[in-house]
PDB file of C-alpha atoms and ligand atoms in Angstrom:
ATOM      1  CA  MET A 742      -4.740 -36.777  -3.915  1.00  0.00           C
ATOM      2  CA  SER A 743      -3.749 -34.281  -6.594  1.00  0.00           C
ATOM      3  CA  GLU A 744      -3.044 -30.785  -5.316  1.00  0.00           C
ATOM      4  CA  SER A 745      -5.777 -29.272  -7.403  1.00  0.00           C
ATOM      5  CA  ASP A 746      -8.344 -31.932  -6.413  1.00  0.00           C
ATOM      6  CA  PRO A 747     -11.662 -30.194  -7.077  1.00  0.00           C
ATOM      7  CA  SER A 748     -13.674 -32.978  -5.409  1.00  0.00           C
ATOM      8  CA  THR A 749     -13.167 -31.329  -2.031  1.00  0.00           C
ATOM      9  CA  VAL A 750     -15.559 -28.536  -2.908  1.00  0.00           C
ATOM     10  CA  VAL A 751     -17.902 -29.922  -5.540  1.00  0.00           C
ATOM     11  CA  THR A 752     -21.364 -31.109  -4.678  1.00  0.00           C
ATOM     12  CA  PRO A 753     -22.668 -32.743  -7.863  1.00  0.00           C
ATOM     13  CA  GLN A 754     -26.342 -32.023  -7.273  1.00  0.00           C
ATOM     14  CA  ASP A 755     -25.651 -28.330  -7.048  1.00  0.00           C
ATOM     15  CA  LEU A 756     -25.631 -25.943  -9.934  1.00  0.00           C
ATOM     16  CA  PRO A 757     -22.341 -25.600 -11.772  1.00  0.00           C
ATOM     17  CA  ARG A 758     -20.296 -22.763 -10.272  1.00  0.00           C
ATOM     18  CA  HIS A 759     -18.565 -22.227 -13.555  1.00  0.00           C
ATOM     19  CA  ILE A 760     -19.811 -22.934 -17.083  1.00  0.00           C
ATOM     20  CA  ALA A 761     -17.385 -22.786 -20.027  1.00  0.00           C
ATOM     21  CA  ILE A 762     -18.864 -22.583 -23.523  1.00  0.00           C
ATOM     22  CA  ILE A 763     -17.476 -22.997 -27.042  1.00  0.00           C
ATOM     23  CA  MET A 764     -19.979 -20.983 -29.034  1.00  0.00           C
ATOM     24  CA  ASP A 765     -19.671 -22.852 -32.332  1.00  0.00           C
ATOM     25  CA  GLY A 766     -21.813 -23.066 -35.460  1.00  0.00           C
ATOM     26  CA  ASN A 767     -22.439 -19.419 -36.394  1.00  0.00           C
ATOM     27  CA  GLY A 768     -21.151 -19.794 -39.947  1.00  0.00           C
ATOM     28  CA  ARG A 769     -23.146 -22.931 -40.703  1.00  0.00           C
ATOM     29  CA  TRP A 770     -26.284 -21.379 -39.210  1.00  0.00           C
ATOM     30  CA  ALA A 771     -26.005 -18.472 -41.644  1.00  0.00           C
ATOM     31  CA  ARG A 772     -25.060 -20.594 -44.664  1.00  0.00           C
ATOM     32  CA  ARG A 773     -28.095 -22.814 -44.107  1.00  0.00           C
ATOM     33  CA  GLN A 774     -30.215 -19.756 -44.700  1.00  0.00           C
ATOM     34  CA  GLY A 775     -28.233 -18.762 -47.768  1.00  0.00           C
ATOM     35  CA  LYS A 776     -26.697 -15.807 -45.905  1.00  0.00           C
ATOM     36  CA  PRO A 777     -23.046 -14.822 -45.475  1.00  0.00           C
ATOM     37  CA  ARG A 778     -21.243 -16.414 -42.515  1.00  0.00           C
ATOM     38  CA  VAL A 779     -20.920 -13.104 -40.725  1.00  0.00           C
ATOM     39  CA  PHE A 780     -24.700 -12.922 -40.377  1.00  0.00           C
ATOM     40  CA  GLY A 781     -24.353 -15.863 -38.000  1.00  0.00           C
ATOM     41  CA  HIS A 782     -21.763 -14.036 -35.899  1.00  0.00           C
ATOM     42  CA  ARG A 783     -24.123 -11.102 -35.481  1.00  0.00           C
ATOM     43  CA  GLN A 784     -26.887 -13.463 -34.346  1.00  0.00           C
ATOM     44  CA  GLY A 785     -24.386 -15.213 -32.078  1.00  0.00           C
ATOM     45  CA  VAL A 786     -23.884 -12.022 -30.077  1.00  0.00           C
ATOM     46  CA  LYS A 787     -27.643 -11.882 -29.423  1.00  0.00           C
ATOM     47  CA  THR A 788     -27.579 -15.485 -28.244  1.00  0.00           C
ATOM     48  CA  LEU A 789     -24.729 -14.684 -25.871  1.00  0.00           C
ATOM     49  CA  ARG A 790     -26.720 -11.830 -24.346  1.00  0.00           C
ATOM     50  CA  HIS A 791     -29.651 -14.192 -23.679  1.00  0.00           C
ATOM     51  CA  ILE A 792     -27.411 -16.836 -22.179  1.00  0.00           C
ATOM     52  CA  VAL A 793     -25.764 -14.266 -19.902  1.00  0.00           C
ATOM     53  CA  GLU A 794     -29.237 -13.293 -18.652  1.00  0.00           C
ATOM     54  CA  ALA A 795     -30.177 -16.951 -18.193  1.00  0.00           C
ATOM     55  CA  CYS A 796     -27.030 -17.493 -16.108  1.00  0.00           C
ATOM     56  CA  VAL A 797     -27.825 -14.438 -13.984  1.00  0.00           C
ATOM     57  CA  SER A 798     -31.338 -15.682 -13.274  1.00  0.00           C
ATOM     58  CA  ARG A 799     -29.945 -19.096 -12.306  1.00  0.00           C
ATOM     59  CA  HIS A 800     -27.326 -17.575  -9.972  1.00  0.00           C
ATOM     60  CA  ILE A 801     -24.431 -19.103 -11.879  1.00  0.00           C
ATOM     61  CA  ALA A 802     -21.260 -17.439 -10.560  1.00  0.00           C
ATOM     62  CA  ASN A 803     -18.923 -17.752 -13.557  1.00  0.00           C
ATOM     63  CA  LEU A 804     -19.366 -18.046 -17.304  1.00  0.00           C
ATOM     64  CA  THR A 805     -16.398 -18.306 -19.683  1.00  0.00           C
ATOM     65  CA  VAL A 806     -17.084 -18.080 -23.418  1.00  0.00           C
ATOM     66  CA  TYR A 807     -14.769 -18.719 -26.356  1.00  0.00           C
ATOM     67  CA  ALA A 808     -15.164 -15.756 -28.693  1.00  0.00           C
ATOM     68  CA  PHE A 809     -12.006 -16.005 -30.812  1.00  0.00           C
ATOM     69  CA  SER A 810      -9.303 -18.642 -30.692  1.00  0.00           C
ATOM     70  CA  SER A 811      -5.614 -18.116 -31.364  1.00  0.00           C
ATOM     71  CA  GLU A 812      -6.206 -20.223 -34.509  1.00  0.00           C
ATOM     72  CA  ASN A 813      -9.095 -18.082 -35.791  1.00  0.00           C
ATOM     73  CA  TRP A 814      -6.623 -15.574 -37.303  1.00  0.00           C
ATOM     74  CA  GLN A 815      -6.241 -18.111 -40.094  1.00  0.00           C
ATOM     75  CA  ARG A 816      -9.761 -17.381 -41.371  1.00  0.00           C
ATOM     76  CA  PRO A 817     -10.241 -15.135 -44.408  1.00  0.00           C
ATOM     77  CA  ALA A 818      -9.184 -11.557 -43.570  1.00  0.00           C
ATOM     78  CA  GLN A 819     -12.670 -10.273 -44.300  1.00  0.00           C
ATOM     79  CA  GLU A 820     -14.215 -12.505 -41.632  1.00  0.00           C
ATOM     80  CA  VAL A 821     -11.496 -11.680 -39.093  1.00  0.00           C
ATOM     81  CA  ASN A 822     -12.000  -7.945 -39.693  1.00  0.00           C
ATOM     82  CA  PHE A 823     -15.738  -8.343 -39.333  1.00  0.00           C
ATOM     83  CA  LEU A 824     -15.275 -10.131 -36.023  1.00  0.00           C
ATOM     84  CA  MET A 825     -12.959  -7.385 -34.704  1.00  0.00           C
ATOM     85  CA  ASP A 826     -15.536  -4.738 -35.646  1.00  0.00           C
ATOM     86  CA  LEU A 827     -18.291  -6.834 -34.090  1.00  0.00           C
ATOM     87  CA  PHE A 828     -16.359  -7.084 -30.789  1.00  0.00           C
ATOM     88  CA  VAL A 829     -15.990  -3.302 -30.781  1.00  0.00           C
ATOM     89  CA  SER A 830     -19.639  -2.524 -31.570  1.00  0.00           C
ATOM     90  CA  SER A 831     -20.991  -5.215 -29.200  1.00  0.00           C
ATOM     91  CA  LEU A 832     -18.893  -3.923 -26.321  1.00  0.00           C
ATOM     92  CA  GLN A 833     -19.919  -0.347 -27.018  1.00  0.00           C
ATOM     93  CA  GLN A 834     -23.590  -1.307 -27.122  1.00  0.00           C
ATOM     94  CA  GLN A 835     -23.710  -3.678 -24.181  1.00  0.00           C
ATOM     95  CA  ILE A 836     -21.212  -2.670 -21.547  1.00  0.00           C
ATOM     96  CA  ASP A 837     -23.395  -0.116 -19.725  1.00  0.00           C
ATOM     97  CA  ASP A 838     -26.271  -2.534 -19.521  1.00  0.00           C
ATOM     98  CA  LEU A 839     -24.009  -5.341 -18.287  1.00  0.00           C
ATOM     99  CA  HIS A 840     -22.612  -2.962 -15.663  1.00  0.00           C
ATOM    100  CA  ARG A 841     -26.117  -1.926 -14.517  1.00  0.00           C
ATOM    101  CA  ASN A 842     -26.844  -5.608 -14.029  1.00  0.00           C
ATOM    102  CA  ASN A 843     -23.851  -5.960 -11.688  1.00  0.00           C
ATOM    103  CA  ILE A 844     -22.045  -8.225 -14.171  1.00  0.00           C
ATOM    104  CA  ARG A 845     -18.256  -8.300 -14.115  1.00  0.00           C
ATOM    105  CA  VAL A 846     -16.739  -8.633 -17.576  1.00  0.00           C
ATOM    106  CA  ALA A 847     -13.164  -9.890 -17.884  1.00  0.00           C
ATOM    107  CA  PHE A 848     -11.117 -10.856 -20.938  1.00  0.00           C
ATOM    108  CA  ILE A 849      -8.618 -13.664 -21.221  1.00  0.00           C
ATOM    109  CA  GLY A 850      -6.099 -14.211 -23.990  1.00  0.00           C
ATOM    110  CA  ASP A 851      -3.256 -12.420 -25.728  1.00  0.00           C
ATOM    111  CA  HIS A 852      -4.670  -9.055 -26.727  1.00  0.00           C
ATOM    112  CA  SER A 853      -1.442  -7.625 -28.122  1.00  0.00           C
ATOM    113  CA  ALA A 854      -2.511  -8.378 -31.700  1.00  0.00           C
ATOM    114  CA  PHE A 855      -5.899  -6.626 -31.404  1.00  0.00           C
ATOM    115  CA  PRO A 856      -6.649  -3.207 -32.885  1.00  0.00           C
ATOM    116  CA  VAL A 857      -5.893  -0.337 -30.471  1.00  0.00           C
ATOM    117  CA  LYS A 858      -9.553   0.667 -30.295  1.00  0.00           C
ATOM    118  CA  LEU A 859     -10.614  -2.813 -29.242  1.00  0.00           C
ATOM    119  CA  ASN A 860      -7.896  -2.990 -26.599  1.00  0.00           C
ATOM    120  CA  ARG A 861      -9.040   0.318 -25.153  1.00  0.00           C
ATOM    121  CA  LEU A 862     -12.625  -0.939 -24.933  1.00  0.00           C
ATOM    122  CA  ILE A 863     -11.463  -4.184 -23.325  1.00  0.00           C
ATOM    123  CA  ASP A 864      -9.539  -2.212 -20.685  1.00  0.00           C
ATOM    124  CA  ASP A 865     -12.427   0.195 -20.093  1.00  0.00           C
ATOM    125  CA  ALA A 866     -14.990  -2.597 -19.777  1.00  0.00           C
ATOM    126  CA  SER A 867     -12.773  -4.552 -17.371  1.00  0.00           C
ATOM    127  CA  THR A 868     -12.126  -1.471 -15.211  1.00  0.00           C
ATOM    128  CA  LEU A 869     -15.750  -0.292 -15.222  1.00  0.00           C
ATOM    129  CA  THR A 870     -17.104  -3.647 -14.067  1.00  0.00           C
ATOM    130  CA  ALA A 871     -14.193  -4.792 -11.870  1.00  0.00           C
ATOM    131  CA  ALA A 872     -16.026  -4.279  -8.572  1.00  0.00           C
ATOM    132  CA  ASN A 873     -19.288  -5.922  -9.669  1.00  0.00           C
ATOM    133  CA  ASP A 874     -20.063  -9.043  -7.691  1.00  0.00           C
ATOM    134  CA  GLY A 875     -22.829 -10.594  -9.800  1.00  0.00           C
ATOM    135  CA  LEU A 876     -22.159 -13.010 -12.644  1.00  0.00           C
ATOM    136  CA  ARG A 877     -18.558 -12.956 -13.854  1.00  0.00           C
ATOM    137  CA  VAL A 878     -18.291 -13.317 -17.617  1.00  0.00           C
ATOM    138  CA  ASN A 879     -14.858 -14.159 -18.986  1.00  0.00           C
ATOM    139  CA  VAL A 880     -14.518 -13.592 -22.704  1.00  0.00           C
ATOM    140  CA  ALA A 881     -11.721 -15.682 -24.241  1.00  0.00           C
ATOM    141  CA  ALA A 882     -10.397 -13.654 -27.160  1.00  0.00           C
ATOM    142  CA  ASN A 883      -7.218 -14.582 -29.018  1.00  0.00           C
ATOM    143  CA  TYR A 884      -7.089 -17.277 -26.404  1.00  0.00           C
ATOM    144  CA  GLY A 885      -5.420 -20.658 -26.667  1.00  0.00           C
ATOM    145  CA  GLY A 886      -5.035 -23.213 -23.888  1.00  0.00           C
ATOM    146  CA  ARG A 887      -1.453 -23.904 -24.934  1.00  0.00           C
ATOM    147  CA  TRP A 888      -0.676 -20.188 -24.906  1.00  0.00           C
ATOM    148  CA  ASP A 889      -2.171 -19.907 -21.391  1.00  0.00           C
ATOM    149  CA  ILE A 890       0.007 -22.717 -20.020  1.00  0.00           C
ATOM    150  CA  THR A 891       3.124 -21.476 -21.837  1.00  0.00           C
ATOM    151  CA  HIS A 892       2.526 -17.939 -20.537  1.00  0.00           C
ATOM    152  CA  ALA A 893       2.232 -19.270 -16.970  1.00  0.00           C
ATOM    153  CA  LEU A 894       5.403 -21.345 -17.308  1.00  0.00           C
ATOM    154  CA  ARG A 895       7.309 -18.359 -18.661  1.00  0.00           C
ATOM    155  CA  GLN A 896       6.430 -16.354 -15.572  1.00  0.00           C
ATOM    156  CA  LEU A 897       7.577 -19.177 -13.309  1.00  0.00           C
ATOM    157  CA  ALA A 898      10.777 -19.659 -15.335  1.00  0.00           C
ATOM    158  CA  ALA A 899      11.586 -15.955 -14.883  1.00  0.00           C
ATOM    159  CA  ARG A 900      11.349 -16.425 -11.117  1.00  0.00           C
ATOM    160  CA  VAL A 901      13.595 -19.479 -11.301  1.00  0.00           C
ATOM    161  CA  LYS A 902      16.123 -17.441 -13.260  1.00  0.00           C
ATOM    162  CA  THR A 903      16.334 -14.771 -10.551  1.00  0.00           C
ATOM    163  CA  GLY A 904      16.828 -17.506  -7.947  1.00  0.00           C
ATOM    164  CA  GLU A 905      13.615 -16.562  -6.149  1.00  0.00           C
ATOM    165  CA  LEU A 906      12.076 -19.967  -6.951  1.00  0.00           C
ATOM    166  CA  GLN A 907      13.585 -23.461  -7.090  1.00  0.00           C
ATOM    167  CA  ALA A 908      12.594 -25.451 -10.199  1.00  0.00           C
ATOM    168  CA  ASP A 909      11.633 -28.490  -8.143  1.00  0.00           C
ATOM    169  CA  ALA A 910       9.391 -26.344  -5.943  1.00  0.00           C
ATOM    170  CA  ILE A 911       7.068 -25.648  -8.884  1.00  0.00           C
ATOM    171  CA  SER A 912       3.722 -27.184  -8.017  1.00  0.00           C
ATOM    172  CA  GLU A 913       0.429 -27.703  -9.839  1.00  0.00           C
ATOM    173  CA  THR A 914      -1.086 -25.024  -7.614  1.00  0.00           C
ATOM    174  CA  MET A 915       1.616 -22.569  -8.674  1.00  0.00           C
ATOM    175  CA  VAL A 916       0.963 -23.254 -12.357  1.00  0.00           C
ATOM    176  CA  SER A 917      -2.795 -22.788 -11.763  1.00  0.00           C
ATOM    177  CA  GLU A 918      -2.129 -19.486 -10.033  1.00  0.00           C
ATOM    178  CA  HIS A 919      -0.412 -18.133 -13.136  1.00  0.00           C
ATOM    179  CA  LEU A 920      -3.125 -19.094 -15.600  1.00  0.00           C
ATOM    180  CA  CYS A 921      -5.636 -16.554 -16.910  1.00  0.00           C
ATOM    181  CA  LEU A 922      -8.485 -17.820 -14.754  1.00  0.00           C
ATOM    182  CA  ALA A 923      -6.420 -18.001 -11.552  1.00  0.00           C
ATOM    183  CA  GLY A 924      -8.541 -17.836  -8.442  1.00  0.00           C
ATOM    184  CA  LEU A 925     -11.754 -19.031 -10.089  1.00  0.00           C
ATOM    185  CA  PRO A 926     -13.176 -22.512  -9.602  1.00  0.00           C
ATOM    186  CA  GLU A 927     -12.398 -24.732 -12.585  1.00  0.00           C
ATOM    187  CA  PRO A 928     -15.344 -25.156 -14.971  1.00  0.00           C
ATOM    188  CA  ASP A 929     -17.836 -27.738 -13.710  1.00  0.00           C
ATOM    189  CA  LEU A 930     -19.717 -27.850 -16.998  1.00  0.00           C
ATOM    190  CA  PHE A 931     -18.352 -27.412 -20.522  1.00  0.00           C
ATOM    191  CA  ILE A 932     -20.798 -26.895 -23.375  1.00  0.00           C
ATOM    192  CA  ARG A 933     -19.885 -27.020 -27.059  1.00  0.00           C
ATOM    193  CA  THR A 934     -22.585 -26.205 -29.568  1.00  0.00           C
ATOM    194  CA  GLY A 935     -22.357 -26.926 -33.298  1.00  0.00           C
ATOM    195  CA  GLY A 936     -21.874 -30.694 -33.215  1.00  0.00           C
ATOM    196  CA  GLU A 937     -18.078 -30.973 -33.105  1.00  0.00           C
ATOM    197  CA  GLN A 938     -16.701 -33.068 -30.258  1.00  0.00           C
ATOM    198  CA  ARG A 939     -13.338 -31.441 -29.657  1.00  0.00           C
ATOM    199  CA  ILE A 940     -11.741 -28.897 -27.340  1.00  0.00           C
ATOM    200  CA  SER A 941     -10.100 -26.729 -30.060  1.00  0.00           C
ATOM    201  CA  ASN A 942      -7.302 -25.473 -27.753  1.00  0.00           C
ATOM    202  CA  TYR A 943      -9.745 -24.074 -25.179  1.00  0.00           C
ATOM    203  CA  LEU A 944      -9.068 -24.267 -21.424  1.00  0.00           C
ATOM    204  CA  LEU A 945      -6.766 -27.295 -21.635  1.00  0.00           C
ATOM    205  CA  TRP A 946      -5.540 -27.230 -18.040  1.00  0.00           C
ATOM    206  CA  GLN A 947      -8.781 -26.128 -16.431  1.00  0.00           C
ATOM    207  CA  LEU A 948     -10.978 -28.735 -18.158  1.00  0.00           C
ATOM    208  CA  ALA A 949      -9.124 -31.673 -16.580  1.00  0.00           C
ATOM    209  CA  TYR A 950     -12.185 -32.786 -14.563  1.00  0.00           C
ATOM    210  CA  THR A 951     -14.971 -30.824 -16.218  1.00  0.00           C
ATOM    211  CA  GLU A 952     -18.144 -32.580 -17.373  1.00  0.00           C
ATOM    212  CA  LEU A 953     -18.226 -32.266 -21.181  1.00  0.00           C
ATOM    213  CA  TYR A 954     -21.551 -31.637 -22.923  1.00  0.00           C
ATOM    214  CA  PHE A 955     -21.795 -31.567 -26.713  1.00  0.00           C
ATOM    215  CA  THR A 956     -24.896 -30.568 -28.623  1.00  0.00           C
ATOM    216  CA  ASP A 957     -25.669 -30.405 -32.342  1.00  0.00           C
ATOM    217  CA  CYS A 958     -27.595 -27.180 -31.749  1.00  0.00           C
ATOM    218  CA  LEU A 959     -25.858 -24.351 -33.618  1.00  0.00           C
ATOM    219  CA  TRP A 960     -24.907 -21.427 -31.371  1.00  0.00           C
ATOM    220  CA  PRO A 961     -27.410 -18.916 -32.805  1.00  0.00           C
ATOM    221  CA  ASP A 962     -30.205 -21.429 -32.016  1.00  0.00           C
ATOM    222  CA  PHE A 963     -28.986 -22.093 -28.464  1.00  0.00           C
ATOM    223  CA  ASP A 964     -31.397 -20.673 -25.901  1.00  0.00           C
ATOM    224  CA  GLU A 965     -32.370 -20.738 -22.252  1.00  0.00           C
ATOM    225  CA  GLN A 966     -34.156 -24.064 -22.660  1.00  0.00           C
ATOM    226  CA  GLN A 967     -31.057 -25.611 -24.240  1.00  0.00           C
ATOM    227  CA  LEU A 968     -28.952 -24.261 -21.374  1.00  0.00           C
ATOM    228  CA  GLN A 969     -31.386 -25.784 -18.910  1.00  0.00           C
ATOM    229  CA  LEU A 970     -31.050 -29.182 -20.660  1.00  0.00           C
ATOM    230  CA  ALA A 971     -27.253 -28.973 -20.308  1.00  0.00           C
ATOM    231  CA  ILE A 972     -27.489 -28.064 -16.622  1.00  0.00           C
ATOM    232  CA  GLU A 973     -29.922 -30.910 -15.961  1.00  0.00           C
ATOM    233  CA  TRP A 974     -27.589 -33.322 -17.758  1.00  0.00           C
ATOM    234  CA  TYR A 975     -24.740 -32.037 -15.585  1.00  0.00           C
ATOM    235  CA  ARG A 976     -26.731 -32.525 -12.396  1.00  0.00           C
ATOM    236  CA  GLY A 977     -27.291 -36.149 -13.329  1.00  0.00           C
ATOM    237  CA  ARG A 978     -23.581 -36.907 -13.645  1.00  0.00           C
ATOM    238  CA  GLU A 979     -21.674 -38.742 -10.965  1.00  0.00           C
ATOM    239  CA  ARG A 980     -18.413 -36.870 -10.499  1.00  0.00           C
ATOM    240  CA  ARG A 981     -15.965 -39.394  -9.106  1.00  0.00           C
ATOM    241  CA  PHE A 982     -12.628 -37.581  -9.478  1.00  0.00           C
ATOM    242  CA  GLY A 983     -10.799 -40.901  -9.553  1.00  0.00           C
ATOM    243  CA  LYS A 984     -12.654 -42.446  -6.620  1.00  0.00           C
ATOM    244  CA  ILE A 985     -15.289 -45.186  -6.850  1.00  0.00           C
ATOM    245  CA  SER A 986     -19.021 -44.699  -6.758  1.00  0.00           C
ATOM    246  CA  GLU A 987     -19.474 -45.942  -3.169  1.00  0.00           C
ATOM    247  CA  GLN A 988     -16.979 -43.394  -1.894  1.00  0.00           C
ATOM    248  CA  VAL A 989     -18.611 -40.552  -3.755  1.00  0.00           C
ATOM    249  CA  ASN A 990     -22.015 -41.464  -2.373  1.00  0.00           C
ATOM    250  CA  ARG A 991     -20.843 -41.687   1.245  1.00  0.00           C
ATOM    251  CA  ALA A 992     -21.478 -38.411   2.982  1.00  0.00           C
ATOM    252  CA  ASP A 993     -17.900 -38.098   4.292  1.00  0.00           C
ATOM    253  CA  GLY A 994     -16.318 -39.084   0.916  1.00  0.00           C
ATOM    254  CA  THR A 995     -13.948 -41.639   2.552  1.00  0.00           C
TER     255      THR A 995
HETATM  256  C1  IPE B1461     -18.003 -19.879 -33.940  1.00  0.00           C
HETATM  257  O1  IPE B1461     -18.731 -20.164 -35.091  1.00  0.00           O
HETATM  258  C2  IPE B1461     -17.573 -18.425 -33.875  1.00  0.00           C
HETATM  259  C3  IPE B1461     -16.127 -18.188 -34.027  1.00  0.00           C
HETATM  260  C4  IPE B1461     -15.221 -19.098 -34.173  1.00  0.00           C
HETATM  261  C5  IPE B1461     -15.714 -16.803 -34.000  1.00  0.00           C
HETATM  262  P1  IPE B1461     -17.999 -20.559 -36.444  1.00  0.00           P
HETATM  263  O2  IPE B1461     -17.664 -19.307 -37.177  1.00  0.00           O
HETATM  264  O3  IPE B1461     -16.852 -21.442 -36.179  1.00  0.00           O
HETATM  265  O4  IPE B1461     -19.145 -21.314 -37.207  1.00  0.00           O
HETATM  266  P2  IPE B1461     -18.987 -22.677 -38.031  1.00  0.00           P
HETATM  267  O5  IPE B1461     -18.392 -23.688 -37.098  1.00  0.00           O
HETATM  268  O6  IPE B1461     -18.104 -22.384 -39.201  1.00  0.00           O
HETATM  269  O7  IPE B1461     -20.388 -23.012 -38.416  1.00  0.00           O
HETATM  270  C1  IPE B1462     -13.594 -22.720 -31.704  1.00  0.00           C
HETATM  271  O1  IPE B1462     -14.375 -22.840 -32.844  1.00  0.00           O
HETATM  272  C2  IPE B1462     -13.338 -21.290 -31.400  1.00  0.00           C
HETATM  273  C3  IPE B1462     -14.495 -20.467 -31.060  1.00  0.00           C
HETATM  274  C4  IPE B1462     -15.732 -20.832 -30.972  1.00  0.00           C
HETATM  275  C5  IPE B1462     -14.198 -19.090 -30.815  1.00  0.00           C
HETATM  276  P1  IPE B1462     -13.742 -23.170 -34.279  1.00  0.00           P
HETATM  277  O2  IPE B1462     -14.867 -23.256 -35.223  1.00  0.00           O
HETATM  278  O3  IPE B1462     -12.677 -22.194 -34.597  1.00  0.00           O
HETATM  279  O4  IPE B1462     -13.088 -24.591 -34.017  1.00  0.00           O
HETATM  280  P2  IPE B1462     -12.536 -25.691 -35.039  1.00  0.00           P
HETATM  281  O5  IPE B1462     -11.502 -25.026 -35.882  1.00  0.00           O
HETATM  282  O6  IPE B1462     -13.690 -26.170 -35.851  1.00  0.00           O
HETATM  283  O7  IPE B1462     -11.992 -26.759 -34.153  1.00  0.00           O
HETATM  284 MG1   MG B1463     -16.653 -23.456 -36.021  1.00  0.00          MG
END
C-alpha cells in the first residue's frame, strides 16, 4: 500500500471532501458575445461567488480553484494587468462577506511576483479568515504543480544539507507535508470547465487519485445545477485505488 493511500478514508457514496476546479473558458465566453475577453473574467468572479455558496450549502469542506497559473504571465500584458486589478477589487468587495459566512480563504502559489497591494490584501484576507471553520477556499494564484513540488523538495534538500534529514529517509508523506495544501485531504473531485481535457500544471501531486470531470460548459455559464451534475457523476464512480471491484465493495475492504 502506498503511504499516501487515500482509500483508507474515502467512502465513495459520500460527498467529495475536497473539490478542485480549473475555471476555464472566460475568454471564449466573452468573445462569443462579441465582447473583450476581460468581460468574461469579470463574469467568472460572479460565477465563483455562486459556486462558493453552493459548496457551503452542500457542506463541502474544501474547494480549491485555479485563478492564475504560473504560465498565465505569458498572456498579453493588458489582460494580465486586468486580472491583477480584478483580484484586488474582488478581494476588497468580497472578503467581509466571506468572513461573515465563516469561510476561510487561503492562497496557494508563488506570490512574490504580485503587486504589493495585492500581496497585502492576500495576507489580510488570510489572517482575517484564518480561524473560520466553515468552507475552506484555496485560491491558486501564480500556482504551478511543478513549482509546488520543486518548492517542497527544496525545503527537504535544505534539511538534508544541514544533516538533520537523511536523503533516503525522505518519504511520500514528507513530500506531501511540504506542499501548499499540506494537511488537507487530496481532492476527491476535479472539475475543468471550458472543454479542454488537460491538467495545465494544476495540482500534479495531489490529483494522483482524483476523479476527473470535464465539461464543455464555459466557466461563466457554470452554475449550481452544473455543480450538482458533477457531484452526482462523482458519486457514481467506483474508486478502486488499485484494488479490484470485489474488494472495494466488501465492507472491510480486504
Ligand atoms: C480562465 O479562462 C481564466 C484564466 C486563465 C485567468 P480563460 O481566460 O483561459 O478563457 P479561455 O480558455 O481563453 O476561453
Ligand atoms: C488554466 O487555464 C489556468 C486557469 C484557469 C487559471 P488556461 O486557459 O491558462 O490553460 P491552457 O493554457 O489552455 O492549458
Ligand atoms: Mg483557457
